[in-house]
Each structure stands twice: as structure tokens, then as C-alpha cells.
């Protein structure tokens, strides 16, 4: 039950963050190419997260098994983020 | 967004929960009841009332343009994203690692696009205020949301995850009020309530 409540809190938070993002993506629209902006966005986010992943064995050890599925999931994300600028 | 407006994209965005529910029939063999379709439509109407600020004339004059067609494709992919995030997740996976690898995958696809389309990066233009906006989009709206969505979708599923889109009007109205001091009309408040009730109805199994 707590897992379910937490899941709903997570989505509510994510929904708020996305609602806020439309204000900022509109300001960046047209500054540089949308694909370049989205690449920047992914690189920035990955760099921030990478120390957590590489410094902890429990996360680092799962990289290989996550690779294929993440490539497919990210293919759909690619279109979402690219098309929102 | 270069070819359309926030108004149009926000309107089209309301189709995402229904599109996800349709995909869920095929992928997860879930049922889509007639009353659920009605709730999706009502939720979309409630959201549109807020998007159009209660201006019926504006709503009736709504037309699709080139950017909107692109955004329609984006919502299909958004649905497929939530479906695949649920479909591929296994119990021994680490959500944080999947989040990281999804971001790496994003770099892979974007990198291919940049090379194939010969797009100049021009990242030096992102400075000052623009860098702050970009920081928010990268950390708040990309890193956190990918993680939170992945964490939630394995518990509540794609359909319910996407039902949260009808909560968007509430947050949008709150954000506009806080950041821009925009007055909220009674009709807009009605739209927010209708959208929120739709979400609650779609989530009520939990």
C-alpha cells in the first residue's frame, strides 16, 4: 500500500515538474536547434547522475542488463523531448 | 514548439491518456470500458477549458498546424514510452540505473540525429539566464521526471501513470497564478475540477 501511495506521489511530483517545464522550454525555443538542445539536456542530466551510478556497485553492476531495454525506452523519449522545444 | 504554441500543444497533450489506454489493450491485454472512454473525453474537455482560459470563441477557432501534427506523433511516443518503461522492467532491475541508461540512450539517439542531419551544436549560446532554464529542464524536467516515472510506472502501470496528465491544468493554473499573478476565472476553476475528478475516477481502483 505504501508503495502505491509513494508511486502516486512520484507521478504527482513529476507532473508538476513537467507543467513547470513548458514555461522554460518556450523561452529556449528557437535559440539553437531543438535536437541540439535535447542532446544538451540529456548530456547535462547524465553528467549529474553519473557519479552516483559509477561510485556504487549496486547501480554500476546493473548497467549491462539495463542497456538494451534503456535503448528502446530512450528511443521514445528521444521523440518526446525533441518535439517539445 | 517552433511551429506551434503552448496552447495547441497543451490541448493535444490531453489525448495522451486515451492513446495509452488503447496501446494497453494491445500490449497488456487490458480492457477499455465504455465509461472509461467517457471519463477520458470529459478529462480532455476539462483540460481544454483551462488551456483556452474559458474562451469558447478561441476554442471553436482552434486549428491544427504543422507543429501540431508533429506534436501528435510525440504523444504517440509518449504513450509508447510509458508502455515500454513498464513492459521491460524486471524485478531485479535498479530504477536509478535504468534512468541513467535511458539518458545515455537519449544521448545515443540524439547523437545520431546530430551527425546524420549535420546539426551545429551551438551550446555556447546557452548562457546566463538561458543556462538556468536549461539546468531546470535537464535536472528537474528530465533527470527527476524520468526517474520518478520509471519508479511509479512499475507499481501503478502505464494507464494510470498517463491519467495524471489531467492534473496538469491544476498545476498550470497554480504556476500561472504564482509566477505571473494571472487571475483565474470561474470557468477555468470548473475546468480544473472536471479534470481532477476525471483523474480520480481513472485512479480509483487504487
XYZ file of C-alpha atoms in Angstrom:
291
model
C 0.000 0.000 0.000
C 2.838 2.385 0.902
C 4.474 1.541 -2.446
C 1.290 2.547 -4.247
C 0.919 5.799 -2.287
C 4.580 6.619 -2.972
C 4.085 5.869 -6.676
C 1.205 8.350 -6.802
C 3.311 10.964 -5.009
C 6.121 10.393 -7.514
C 3.841 10.891 -10.510
C 2.259 13.982 -8.938
C 5.719 15.483 -8.437
C 6.790 14.587 -11.989
C 3.568 16.101 -13.363
C 4.298 19.350 -11.517
C 7.885 19.431 -12.820
C 6.645 18.906 -16.384
C 3.955 21.582 -16.036
C 6.694 23.994 -14.978
C 8.979 22.961 -17.858
C 6.678 24.355 -20.559
C 7.441 27.877 -19.296
C 11.187 27.342 -19.755
C 11.182 25.320 -22.975
C 9.213 28.128 -24.636
C 11.982 30.600 -23.703
C 14.649 28.309 -25.207
C 12.676 27.573 -28.349
C 14.432 28.960 -31.430
C 17.733 29.750 -29.667
C 19.528 26.729 -31.143
C 18.335 23.636 -32.999
C 15.824 21.553 -30.942
C 17.874 18.374 -31.456
C 20.999 20.091 -30.160
C 19.024 21.431 -27.167
C 17.710 17.975 -26.362
C 21.175 16.439 -26.661
C 22.436 19.119 -24.242
C 19.598 18.234 -21.885
C 20.451 14.512 -21.865
C 24.207 15.103 -21.534
C 23.690 17.530 -18.633
C 21.354 15.117 -16.793
C 23.694 12.135 -17.368
C 26.732 14.016 -16.080
C 24.861 14.959 -12.904
C 23.750 11.359 -12.296
C 26.948 9.545 -13.339
C 28.880 9.813 -10.007
C 26.010 8.096 -8.175
C 25.946 5.254 -10.709
C 29.674 4.679 -11.074
C 30.608 5.002 -7.408
C 28.069 2.485 -6.127
C 28.442 -1.179 -7.038
C 24.704 -1.987 -6.798
C 23.967 0.534 -9.573
C 27.129 0.005 -11.616
C 26.596 -3.776 -11.790
C 23.205 -3.315 -13.473
C 24.481 -1.225 -16.388
C 24.892 -4.164 -18.775
C 21.463 -5.701 -18.134
C 19.758 -2.293 -18.451
C 21.445 -1.353 -21.705
C 19.132 -2.958 -24.324
C 15.861 -2.036 -22.666
C 17.059 1.510 -21.972
C 17.976 1.971 -25.637
C 14.394 1.105 -26.621
C 12.784 3.217 -23.867
C 15.028 6.168 -24.749
C 14.027 5.925 -28.409
C 10.518 7.040 -27.411
C 11.888 9.684 -25.044
C 14.011 10.983 -27.921
C 10.843 11.977 -29.790
C 9.096 13.450 -26.756
C 11.904 15.763 -25.707
C 12.893 16.687 -29.227
C 9.339 17.669 -30.131
C 8.723 19.790 -27.049
C 11.183 22.561 -27.939
C 7.410 24.423 -30.368
C 8.972 26.418 -33.201
C 5.904 25.727 -35.335
C 3.134 25.745 -32.753
C 2.056 27.347 -29.470
C 1.871 26.176 -25.854
C -1.905 26.439 -26.200
C -2.061 23.944 -29.051
C 0.453 21.502 -27.606
C -1.278 21.543 -24.206
C -4.565 20.744 -25.955
C -3.130 17.874 -27.982
C -1.376 16.607 -24.854
C -4.803 15.754 -23.383
C -5.078 12.865 -25.875
C -2.113 11.021 -24.314
C -4.079 9.116 -21.602
C -6.567 7.772 -24.152
C -3.814 6.810 -26.607
C -2.002 4.987 -23.760
C -5.199 3.156 -22.796
C -5.597 1.997 -26.409
C -1.997 0.721 -26.525
C -2.537 -1.028 -23.170
C -5.321 -3.101 -24.751
C -2.846 -4.478 -27.278
C 0.293 -4.809 -25.124
C -1.055 -5.672 -21.658
C -4.433 -7.153 -22.727
C -6.161 -4.593 -20.515
C -9.793 -3.725 -21.037
C -11.036 -0.291 -22.007
C -14.566 0.135 -20.715
C -17.048 2.495 -22.349
C -17.338 4.511 -19.132
C -13.547 4.926 -19.109
C -13.661 6.383 -22.637
C -16.282 8.864 -21.387
C -14.015 9.808 -18.445
C -11.075 10.328 -20.831
C -13.194 12.601 -23.021
C -14.524 14.552 -20.015
C -10.955 14.900 -18.660
C -9.785 16.202 -22.035
C -12.675 18.702 -22.155
C -11.901 19.915 -18.615
C -8.255 20.384 -19.574
C -9.173 22.229 -22.785
C -11.363 24.663 -20.807
C -8.263 25.627 -18.822
C -5.981 25.654 -21.868
C -8.337 28.048 -23.677
C -8.868 30.088 -20.498
C -12.591 29.522 -20.777
C -12.719 31.414 -24.089
C -15.227 29.439 -26.166
C -14.576 31.516 -29.302
C -10.878 30.675 -29.106
C -11.736 27.008 -28.570
C -14.057 26.928 -31.607
C -11.402 28.627 -33.757
C -8.809 26.006 -32.791
C -6.964 24.699 -35.847
C -4.125 22.243 -36.264
C -0.891 23.435 -37.868
C 2.351 21.732 -38.920
C 3.817 21.836 -35.407
C 0.667 20.236 -34.020
C 0.937 17.280 -36.382
C 4.497 16.763 -35.117
C 3.253 17.010 -31.551
C 0.584 14.379 -32.311
C 3.401 11.984 -33.193
C 5.124 12.980 -29.943
C 2.126 11.943 -27.840
C 2.058 8.513 -29.517
C 5.694 8.134 -28.495
C 4.967 9.439 -25.016
C 2.380 6.664 -24.683
C 4.835 4.093 -26.007
C 7.436 5.395 -23.558
C 5.198 4.664 -20.550
C 4.241 1.290 -22.056
C 7.859 0.261 -22.680
C 9.025 1.528 -19.258
C 6.522 -0.866 -17.667
C 6.945 -3.701 -20.187
C 10.739 -4.011 -19.971
C 11.131 -3.571 -16.221
C 12.118 -6.717 -14.324
C 12.166 -7.180 -10.549
C 15.948 -7.351 -10.271
C 16.439 -4.085 -12.168
C 17.641 -0.917 -10.442
C 15.431 2.047 -11.334
C 18.289 4.511 -10.967
C 20.485 2.523 -13.378
C 17.643 2.256 -15.895
C 17.155 6.024 -15.565
C 20.853 6.608 -16.205
C 20.987 4.223 -19.140
C 17.822 5.777 -20.582
C 19.589 9.136 -20.520
C 22.641 7.546 -22.165
C 20.297 6.042 -24.757
C 18.885 9.525 -25.309
C 22.404 10.799 -25.982
C 22.898 7.911 -28.425
C 19.740 8.708 -30.456
C 20.315 12.461 -30.334
C 23.970 11.977 -31.267
C 22.919 10.005 -34.353
C 20.433 12.729 -35.289
C 23.054 15.467 -34.853
C 25.553 13.604 -37.059
C 23.107 12.458 -39.753
C 21.371 15.837 -40.031
C 24.669 17.733 -39.641
C 23.274 19.980 -36.913
C 25.629 22.521 -35.309
C 25.634 22.201 -31.502
C 25.999 25.951 -30.711
C 25.897 25.186 -26.989
C 27.875 28.366 -26.317
C 24.621 30.259 -26.891
C 23.188 28.705 -23.721
C 24.479 31.190 -21.191
C 23.227 33.453 -18.427
C 19.505 33.127 -17.879
C 19.191 30.534 -20.634
C 21.634 28.277 -18.762
C 19.397 28.436 -15.694
C 16.360 27.452 -17.791
C 18.392 24.644 -19.317
C 19.556 23.475 -15.882
C 15.959 23.178 -14.800
C 14.972 21.303 -17.980
C 17.945 18.935 -17.601
C 17.719 18.169 -13.898
C 14.119 18.940 -12.915
C 12.225 18.063 -16.062
C 14.485 15.305 -17.421
C 16.523 13.541 -14.729
C 13.916 13.693 -11.959
C 10.895 13.037 -14.155
C 12.462 10.047 -15.943
C 13.381 8.595 -12.533
C 10.002 9.326 -10.920
C 8.055 7.987 -13.909
C 10.141 4.809 -14.027
C 9.741 4.314 -10.287
C 5.958 4.834 -10.449
C 5.085 3.007 -13.672
C 6.220 -0.377 -12.355
C 3.758 -0.017 -9.463
C 0.674 1.648 -10.958
C 1.070 0.824 -14.675
C 1.063 2.930 -17.850
C -2.651 3.748 -17.992
C -2.803 5.212 -14.519
C 0.514 6.984 -14.963
C -0.800 8.809 -18.005
C -4.121 9.629 -16.285
C -2.114 12.142 -14.286
C -1.943 14.342 -17.354
C -5.403 15.606 -16.365
C -3.835 17.010 -13.186
C -1.737 19.282 -15.422
C -4.373 22.068 -15.570
C -4.319 22.345 -11.794
C -0.541 22.774 -11.707
C -0.573 25.099 -14.716
C -3.157 27.346 -13.071
C -1.194 27.371 -9.790
C 2.082 28.153 -11.635
C 0.497 30.956 -13.676
C -1.028 32.432 -10.536
C 2.222 32.264 -8.528
C 4.709 33.320 -11.239
C 2.641 35.689 -13.354
C -0.161 36.736 -10.981
C -2.704 35.678 -13.609
C -6.308 35.875 -12.419
C -8.181 32.587 -12.660
C -11.764 32.697 -13.930
C -14.633 30.647 -12.539
C -14.804 28.697 -15.813
C -11.110 27.792 -15.542
C -11.612 26.615 -11.963
C -14.509 24.488 -13.264
C -12.173 23.027 -15.914
C -9.567 22.210 -13.245
C -12.187 20.484 -11.072
C -13.545 18.468 -14.027
C -10.010 17.347 -14.981
C -9.127 16.397 -11.423
C -12.341 14.435 -10.922
C -11.555 12.559 -14.167
C -8.113 11.640 -12.847
C -9.550 10.462 -9.521
C -12.129 8.322 -11.341
C -9.434 6.768 -13.522
C -7.241 6.082 -10.475
C -9.912 4.971 -8.028
C -9.081 1.256 -8.245
C -6.138 2.208 -6.058
